[in-house]
Amino acid sequence: MGKHARQGAVAAFTLLLGTAAACAAPDKAPGPDSGLSRLGSPPASVVGGAGPQHGFTLVASGDVLPHDSVIRQAAADAGGGGYDFRPMLAGVKPVVSGADVAICHMETVYGEDGGPYTGYPSFKSPPEIARALRDTGYDSCSTASNHTLDDGSAGVRRTLDALDEAGVKHAGSARTAAEATRPAMLEAGGARIAQLAYTYGTNDVPLPVGQPWAVSLLDEKKIVADARAAREAGADVVVVSLHWGTEWETPPDEQQISLGRRLTASRTGDRPDIDLIVGTHAHVPQAYEKVNGTWVIYGMGDQIAGSMVNYADQNDPRGNQGSIGRFTFAPPSSDGGRWTVKKAEFIPEWMDTDAGRVVSLPEATREDPGRGDYREAREAIRTAVLSRGAEKDGLTMGR
């Protein structure tokens, strides 16, 4: 189905400060609001656009983390005229643009037009990324991460301004207190989909003075309250993006497992408050699991990143592996019922740092069966994704 241009909106709420930690190791080489008010009714554009209920597909992908080498690659792809990230993402564009709703994770904030731009440890990325994400087919991005405050409130503002200009919605950080009370809202298949996003912390960077709402910090009670508020405001499906977990650990940690259980168990009447959880931050592929009848992706790994170095100061190929989750939702059989996932898939992807391209591995291994590195990456991702028994609940590898 075709996509519709949508103006930007954000979900960012004041939360308790979580534990902070450092993020990925560096690569070796040098608008107007259009969400749902938590206390108000859906705007006319949302109400009028929902249409008959016939279901939709949703895809979600992992961290967009432009290290210095990634920025240089985008400059080279632009031919000396700025930065072009579209060729980098072209390999996954068919998967992303083929979905009715597509969600990414924008790990970093944007610098000023013309730069300077920086990679690890304090990121300021070219704002041209926003246009590339939209061109690839993304509709909304989570913007809550441990790097959201790398350039203070100015970085948050520049990032959200650029996403608005590109027509990409966003959840997880905010420019104003009013903006922080609205989730990102999307429409597909007759459903209204709310995206909420939270991060465990901000690398010990304090929230800007007078702006406790600038980034959504992970707090279980607040997440549940926000999900219920989104539902009350008209959301049929609530998707929660969580920046959580332990870096470089393939198994989900205890917080991910226990919090995932509690969030998916939260219900209002007979209906779960949350319909899907998608995780980022660990920088390695992690498992998918159906918990209390709700799909949880503990970690999708990195989508864009330079060559990654782990805590043992070793180049770690897992840092360039990731997955795209694809979920086909069916409408409820009765009014007020739950939209259910009738098909769950994962698509392994890999950032080929030599080529500077994101590769959809099922398609790439079909087209070039001689690439042993493609096959090895695909199988490593498959092993991680299925490590908690998701296959028995119907999860399959897609293309």
Coordinates of C-alpha atoms in Angstrom, one line a residue:
M1 CA 0.0 0.0 0.0
G2 CA 1.1 3.5 -0.6
K3 CA 2.3 5.8 2.1
H4 CA 1.0 9.2 2.9
A5 CA 3.1 12.2 3.9
R6 CA 2.6 13.1 7.5
Q7 CA 3.7 16.1 9.6
G8 CA 5.8 15.6 12.7
A9 CA 4.6 14.9 16.2
V10 CA 6.4 13.8 19.4
A11 CA 5.8 11.7 22.5
A12 CA 8.1 12.8 25.3
F13 CA 7.1 12.8 29.0
T14 CA 8.7 13.8 32.2
L15 CA 10.2 10.7 33.8
L16 CA 12.5 9.7 36.6
L17 CA 16.2 9.6 35.7
G18 CA 17.5 6.1 34.9
T19 CA 21.0 4.7 35.2
A20 CA 23.3 6.1 32.6
A21 CA 26.1 4.4 30.7
A22 CA 28.4 4.9 27.7
C23 CA 27.2 4.0 24.2
A24 CA 28.8 2.4 21.2
A25 CA 32.6 2.3 20.8
P26 CA 33.8 4.4 17.8
D27 CA 34.7 3.1 14.4
K28 CA 38.4 2.7 13.9
A29 CA 38.7 5.0 10.9
P30 CA 39.3 8.6 11.4
G31 CA 6.5 22.2 12.9
P32 CA 3.2 22.1 13.7
D33 CA 2.0 19.5 16.1
S34 CA -0.4 16.8 14.8
G35 CA -0.5 14.2 17.6
L36 CA -3.3 13.3 19.9
S37 CA -3.6 15.4 23.0
R38 CA -3.5 13.2 26.1
L39 CA -6.6 15.0 27.4
G40 CA -8.3 15.9 24.1
S41 CA -9.9 14.4 21.1
P42 CA -8.2 13.2 17.9
P43 CA -7.6 16.1 15.4
A44 CA -9.9 16.1 12.4
S45 CA -7.1 15.0 10.1
V46 CA -6.7 11.8 12.1
V47 CA -10.4 11.1 12.6
G48 CA -11.2 11.6 8.9
G49 CA -8.3 9.6 7.6
A50 CA -8.7 6.3 9.4
G51 CA -11.2 4.7 7.0
P52 CA -12.4 1.1 6.9
Q53 CA -10.5 -1.4 9.0
H54 CA -8.5 -3.9 6.9
G55 CA -5.2 -4.3 8.7
F56 CA -1.7 -3.1 8.2
T57 CA 2.0 -4.1 8.3
L58 CA 4.5 -2.3 10.6
V59 CA 8.2 -2.5 10.4
A60 CA 10.7 -1.3 13.0
S61 CA 14.5 -1.2 12.8
G62 CA 17.5 -0.5 15.0
D63 CA 20.0 2.2 15.9
V64 CA 21.0 4.9 13.3
L65 CA 24.4 5.8 14.7
P66 CA 26.6 7.9 12.4
H67 CA 30.2 7.5 13.4
D68 CA 32.9 9.6 11.6
S69 CA 33.4 7.0 8.9
V70 CA 29.6 7.0 8.2
I71 CA 29.6 10.8 7.9
R72 CA 32.5 10.6 5.5
Q73 CA 30.7 8.0 3.4
A74 CA 27.6 10.2 3.1
A75 CA 29.8 13.1 2.0
A76 CA 31.4 11.0 -0.7
D77 CA 28.0 9.8 -1.8
A78 CA 26.9 13.4 -2.1
G79 CA 29.7 14.1 -4.6
G80 CA 31.0 17.1 -2.7
G81 CA 27.6 18.7 -2.2
G82 CA 26.7 18.1 1.4
Y83 CA 25.7 14.6 2.7
D84 CA 23.6 11.9 1.1
F85 CA 22.6 9.0 3.2
R86 CA 20.1 7.6 0.7
P87 CA 22.5 5.3 -1.1
M88 CA 23.5 3.9 2.3
L89 CA 19.9 2.8 3.0
A90 CA 18.9 1.8 -0.5
G91 CA 19.3 -1.9 0.2
V92 CA 16.6 -1.9 2.8
K93 CA 14.3 0.6 1.1
P94 CA 12.1 -2.1 -0.5
V95 CA 11.4 -3.6 3.0
V96 CA 10.8 -0.3 4.7
S97 CA 8.8 1.4 2.0
G98 CA 6.8 -1.8 1.4
A99 CA 5.2 -1.5 4.9
D100 CA 2.3 0.6 5.8
V101 CA 4.0 2.0 8.8
A102 CA 7.8 2.1 9.3
I103 CA 9.6 3.1 12.6
C104 CA 13.3 3.8 13.0
H105 CA 15.5 4.8 15.9
M106 CA 17.4 8.0 15.5
E107 CA 20.2 7.5 18.1
T108 CA 21.9 10.9 17.7
V109 CA 21.1 14.5 17.5
Y110 CA 21.8 16.8 14.5
G111 CA 24.3 19.6 14.2
E112 CA 23.9 22.9 12.6
D113 CA 23.6 23.2 8.8
G114 CA 27.1 23.0 7.4
G115 CA 28.6 21.4 10.6
P116 CA 30.8 20.7 12.3
Y117 CA 29.6 17.2 12.6
T118 CA 31.1 14.7 15.1
G119 CA 30.9 10.9 15.8
Y120 CA 31.7 9.1 19.1
P121 CA 31.6 10.0 21.9
S122 CA 29.5 13.1 21.6
F123 CA 27.5 12.9 18.4
K124 CA 26.3 15.7 16.1
S125 CA 25.1 14.3 12.8
P126 CA 24.3 15.9 9.5
P127 CA 20.6 16.8 9.4
E128 CA 20.4 15.4 5.8
I129 CA 19.8 12.0 7.5
A130 CA 16.2 13.0 8.1
R131 CA 15.5 13.4 4.4
A132 CA 17.2 10.0 3.7
L133 CA 15.0 8.3 6.4
R134 CA 11.9 9.7 4.8
D135 CA 13.0 8.8 1.3
T136 CA 13.7 5.2 2.5
G137 CA 10.1 5.1 3.7
Y138 CA 10.2 5.8 7.5
D139 CA 7.2 7.4 9.0
S140 CA 8.4 8.0 12.5
C141 CA 11.5 7.6 14.6
S142 CA 12.2 7.2 18.3
T143 CA 14.5 9.9 19.5
A144 CA 15.0 9.0 23.1
S145 CA 18.5 7.6 23.7
N146 CA 21.6 8.0 25.9
H147 CA 22.8 10.5 23.3
T148 CA 19.7 12.7 23.1
L149 CA 21.4 15.4 25.2
D150 CA 24.8 15.3 23.5
D151 CA 24.3 18.9 22.4
G152 CA 21.8 20.0 25.0
S153 CA 18.4 21.4 24.2
A154 CA 19.7 23.0 21.0
G155 CA 20.5 19.5 19.6
V156 CA 17.0 18.3 20.5
R157 CA 15.5 21.3 18.7
R158 CA 17.6 21.0 15.6
T159 CA 16.8 17.2 15.3
L160 CA 13.1 17.6 15.7
D161 CA 13.0 20.6 13.4
A162 CA 14.8 18.6 10.7
L163 CA 12.5 15.6 11.1
D164 CA 9.5 17.8 10.9
E165 CA 10.8 19.4 7.7
A166 CA 11.4 16.0 6.2
G167 CA 7.9 14.8 7.2
V168 CA 9.1 12.2 9.7
K169 CA 7.2 12.0 13.0
H170 CA 9.1 11.4 16.2
A171 CA 8.7 10.2 19.8
G172 CA 10.9 10.4 22.8
S173 CA 12.2 14.0 23.0
A174 CA 10.5 17.4 22.9
R175 CA 11.0 21.1 22.3
T176 CA 8.2 22.3 24.6
A177 CA 6.2 21.0 27.5
A178 CA 3.1 20.9 25.4
E179 CA 4.8 18.8 22.7
A180 CA 5.9 16.4 25.4
T181 CA 2.3 15.4 26.2
R182 CA 1.5 14.1 22.7
P183 CA 2.5 10.7 21.2
A184 CA 3.5 10.3 17.6
M185 CA 0.3 9.2 15.8
L186 CA 0.2 7.3 12.5
E187 CA -2.6 5.8 10.5
A188 CA -2.8 2.7 8.4
G189 CA -5.4 0.1 7.5
G190 CA -8.1 1.9 9.4
A191 CA -6.1 1.9 12.6
R192 CA -4.6 4.8 14.6
I193 CA -1.1 3.8 15.8
A194 CA 0.6 5.6 18.7
Q195 CA 4.3 5.5 19.2
L196 CA 5.8 6.2 22.6
A197 CA 9.6 6.2 23.3
Y198 CA 11.9 6.1 26.4
T199 CA 15.5 5.8 27.3
Y200 CA 17.2 4.4 30.4
G201 CA 19.3 7.5 30.7
T202 CA 21.4 10.2 29.1
N203 CA 25.0 9.3 29.9
D204 CA 24.8 11.3 33.1
V205 CA 24.1 14.5 31.2
P206 CA 21.4 16.4 33.3
L207 CA 18.1 17.4 31.8
P208 CA 18.2 21.1 30.6
V209 CA 17.4 23.6 33.3
G210 CA 13.6 24.2 33.2
Q211 CA 13.1 21.5 30.7
P212 CA 12.4 18.2 32.6
W213 CA 10.3 17.1 29.6
A214 CA 13.2 17.3 27.0
V215 CA 13.7 13.6 26.8
S216 CA 11.5 10.7 28.0
L217 CA 13.3 8.7 30.7
L218 CA 12.3 5.1 31.4
D219 CA 9.8 4.7 34.2
E220 CA 7.4 1.7 34.3
K221 CA 4.4 3.6 35.9
K222 CA 4.8 6.5 33.5
I223 CA 5.0 4.2 30.4
V224 CA 1.8 2.4 31.4
A225 CA 0.0 5.7 32.2
D226 CA 1.1 7.2 28.8
A227 CA 0.0 4.0 27.0
R228 CA -3.4 4.2 28.6
A229 CA -3.7 7.9 27.9
A230 CA -2.9 7.3 24.2
R231 CA -5.5 4.6 24.1
E232 CA -8.1 6.9 25.7
A233 CA -7.2 9.6 23.2
G234 CA -8.1 7.2 20.3
A235 CA -5.1 4.9 19.6
D236 CA -6.0 1.5 18.4
V237 CA -2.5 0.1 18.6
V238 CA 0.2 1.3 21.0
V239 CA 3.9 0.7 20.2
V240 CA 6.5 1.4 22.8
S241 CA 10.1 2.0 21.8
L242 CA 12.6 1.3 24.6
H243 CA 16.3 2.2 24.7
W244 CA 17.4 -0.3 27.3
G245 CA 19.5 -3.3 28.0
T246 CA 23.3 -4.0 28.3
E247 CA 25.6 -3.1 25.5
W248 CA 27.4 -6.0 23.7
E249 CA 25.2 -8.6 25.5
T250 CA 23.3 -10.8 23.1
P251 CA 21.0 -12.3 25.8
P252 CA 18.5 -9.7 27.2
D253 CA 19.4 -8.6 30.7
E254 CA 17.2 -9.1 33.8
Q255 CA 15.7 -5.6 33.5
Q256 CA 14.6 -6.2 29.9
I257 CA 13.0 -9.5 30.8
S258 CA 11.3 -8.4 34.0
L259 CA 10.1 -5.0 32.6
G260 CA 9.0 -6.6 29.4
R261 CA 6.9 -9.1 31.5
R262 CA 5.3 -6.3 33.6
L263 CA 4.6 -4.0 30.7
T264 CA 3.0 -6.7 28.6
A265 CA 0.9 -7.9 31.6
S266 CA -0.6 -4.4 32.1
R267 CA -4.2 -4.4 31.0
T268 CA -7.3 -2.2 31.1
G269 CA -10.2 -4.5 31.3
D270 CA -9.7 -7.3 28.9
R271 CA -7.3 -5.4 26.6
P272 CA -3.5 -5.1 27.0
D273 CA -2.3 -1.5 27.3
I274 CA 0.7 -2.1 25.0
D275 CA 0.5 -4.0 21.7
L276 CA 4.2 -4.1 20.7
I277 CA 7.6 -3.3 22.3
V278 CA 10.7 -2.6 20.1
G279 CA 14.1 -2.3 21.7
T280 CA 17.4 -0.6 20.9
H281 CA 20.7 0.3 22.5
A282 CA 22.6 -3.0 23.0
H283 CA 24.3 -2.6 19.5
V284 CA 24.0 -6.4 18.9
P285 CA 21.0 -8.4 17.7
Q286 CA 18.9 -9.7 20.5
A287 CA 15.9 -12.0 20.8
Y288 CA 12.3 -11.6 19.8
E289 CA 9.8 -13.1 22.3
K290 CA 6.1 -13.3 22.7
V291 CA 5.4 -12.3 26.3
N292 CA 1.9 -12.4 27.8
G293 CA 0.6 -12.6 24.2
T294 CA 2.5 -9.5 23.1
W295 CA 5.6 -9.4 20.9
V296 CA 8.8 -7.9 22.4
I297 CA 11.9 -7.3 20.5
Y298 CA 14.6 -6.9 23.1
G299 CA 17.1 -5.4 20.7
M300 CA 17.2 -4.8 17.0
G301 CA 21.0 -4.1 16.8
D302 CA 22.5 -1.4 14.7
Q303 CA 21.2 -0.4 11.4
I304 CA 23.8 2.3 10.5
A305 CA 27.2 2.4 12.3
G306 CA 30.9 2.4 11.6
S307 CA 33.1 -0.5 12.5
M308 CA 32.4 -1.2 16.1
V309 CA 34.8 -1.9 18.9
N310 CA 33.5 -3.7 22.0
Y311 CA 34.5 -3.3 25.7
A312 CA 37.4 -5.7 25.2
D313 CA 38.8 -3.2 22.6
Q314 CA 38.2 -5.7 19.8
N315 CA 36.5 -5.1 16.5
D316 CA 33.2 -6.9 16.9
P317 CA 31.1 -7.8 13.8
R318 CA 27.9 -8.0 15.9
G319 CA 28.0 -4.2 16.1
N320 CA 27.1 -4.0 12.4
Q321 CA 24.4 -6.7 12.5
G322 CA 20.7 -6.0 13.1
S323 CA 17.2 -7.0 12.3
I324 CA 14.0 -5.4 11.0
G325 CA 10.9 -6.6 12.7
R326 CA 7.8 -6.8 10.5
F327 CA 4.3 -7.4 12.0
T328 CA 1.1 -7.8 10.2
F329 CA -1.8 -6.5 12.3
A330 CA -5.4 -7.7 11.8
P331 CA -8.5 -5.7 13.0
P332 CA -10.5 -6.8 15.9
S333 CA -13.4 -9.1 15.5
S334 CA -15.6 -6.8 17.6
D335 CA -15.8 -3.1 18.5
G336 CA -13.3 -2.2 21.2
G337 CA -11.3 -5.4 20.7
R338 CA -7.5 -5.8 20.3
W339 CA -5.8 -5.5 17.0
T340 CA -3.8 -8.7 16.8
V341 CA -0.5 -9.7 15.1
K342 CA -1.4 -12.4 12.6
K343 CA 2.1 -12.7 11.2
A344 CA 5.5 -11.9 12.8
E345 CA 8.7 -11.8 10.8
F346 CA 12.3 -10.6 11.1
I347 CA 14.6 -9.6 8.3
P348 CA 18.3 -9.8 9.0
E349 CA 20.3 -6.7 8.0
W350 CA 24.0 -5.9 8.0
M351 CA 25.9 -2.6 7.7
D352 CA 28.7 -3.5 5.2
T353 CA 31.3 -1.0 6.4
D354 CA 33.6 -1.7 3.5
A355 CA 30.9 -0.7 1.0
G356 CA 29.2 1.8 3.3
R357 CA 25.9 0.2 2.7
V358 CA 23.1 -1.4 4.7
V359 CA 22.4 -4.8 3.3
S360 CA 19.1 -6.8 3.5
L361 CA 20.7 -10.2 4.0
P362 CA 18.0 -12.6 2.8
E363 CA 17.9 -10.7 -0.6
A364 CA 21.7 -10.3 -0.7
T365 CA 22.4 -14.0 -0.1
R366 CA 19.9 -14.9 -2.8
E367 CA 21.5 -12.6 -5.3
D368 CA 25.1 -13.4 -4.4
P369 CA 25.2 -16.9 -2.8
G370 CA 29.0 -16.9 -2.9
R371 CA 29.3 -14.2 -0.2
G372 CA 30.2 -16.3 2.9
D373 CA 30.2 -13.1 5.1
Y374 CA 26.6 -12.4 4.2
R375 CA 25.6 -16.0 5.1
E376 CA 27.5 -15.9 8.3
A377 CA 25.9 -12.6 9.4
R378 CA 22.5 -13.8 8.4
E379 CA 22.8 -17.0 10.5
A380 CA 24.3 -15.2 13.5
I381 CA 21.4 -12.8 13.5
R382 CA 18.9 -15.7 13.1
T383 CA 20.4 -17.5 16.1
A384 CA 20.2 -14.4 18.3
V385 CA 16.6 -13.5 17.2
L386 CA 15.3 -17.1 17.8
S387 CA 17.3 -17.7 21.0
R388 CA 14.2 -17.4 23.3
G389 CA 11.9 -19.7 21.4
A390 CA 10.1 -17.2 19.2
E391 CA 10.0 -19.8 16.3
K392 CA 7.5 -21.8 18.3
D393 CA 5.2 -18.8 18.4
G394 CA 5.3 -18.4 14.7
L395 CA 8.2 -16.0 14.1
T396 CA 9.7 -16.5 10.6
M397 CA 12.5 -14.9 8.6
G398 CA 11.1 -12.6 5.9
R399 CA 12.5 -10.9 2.8

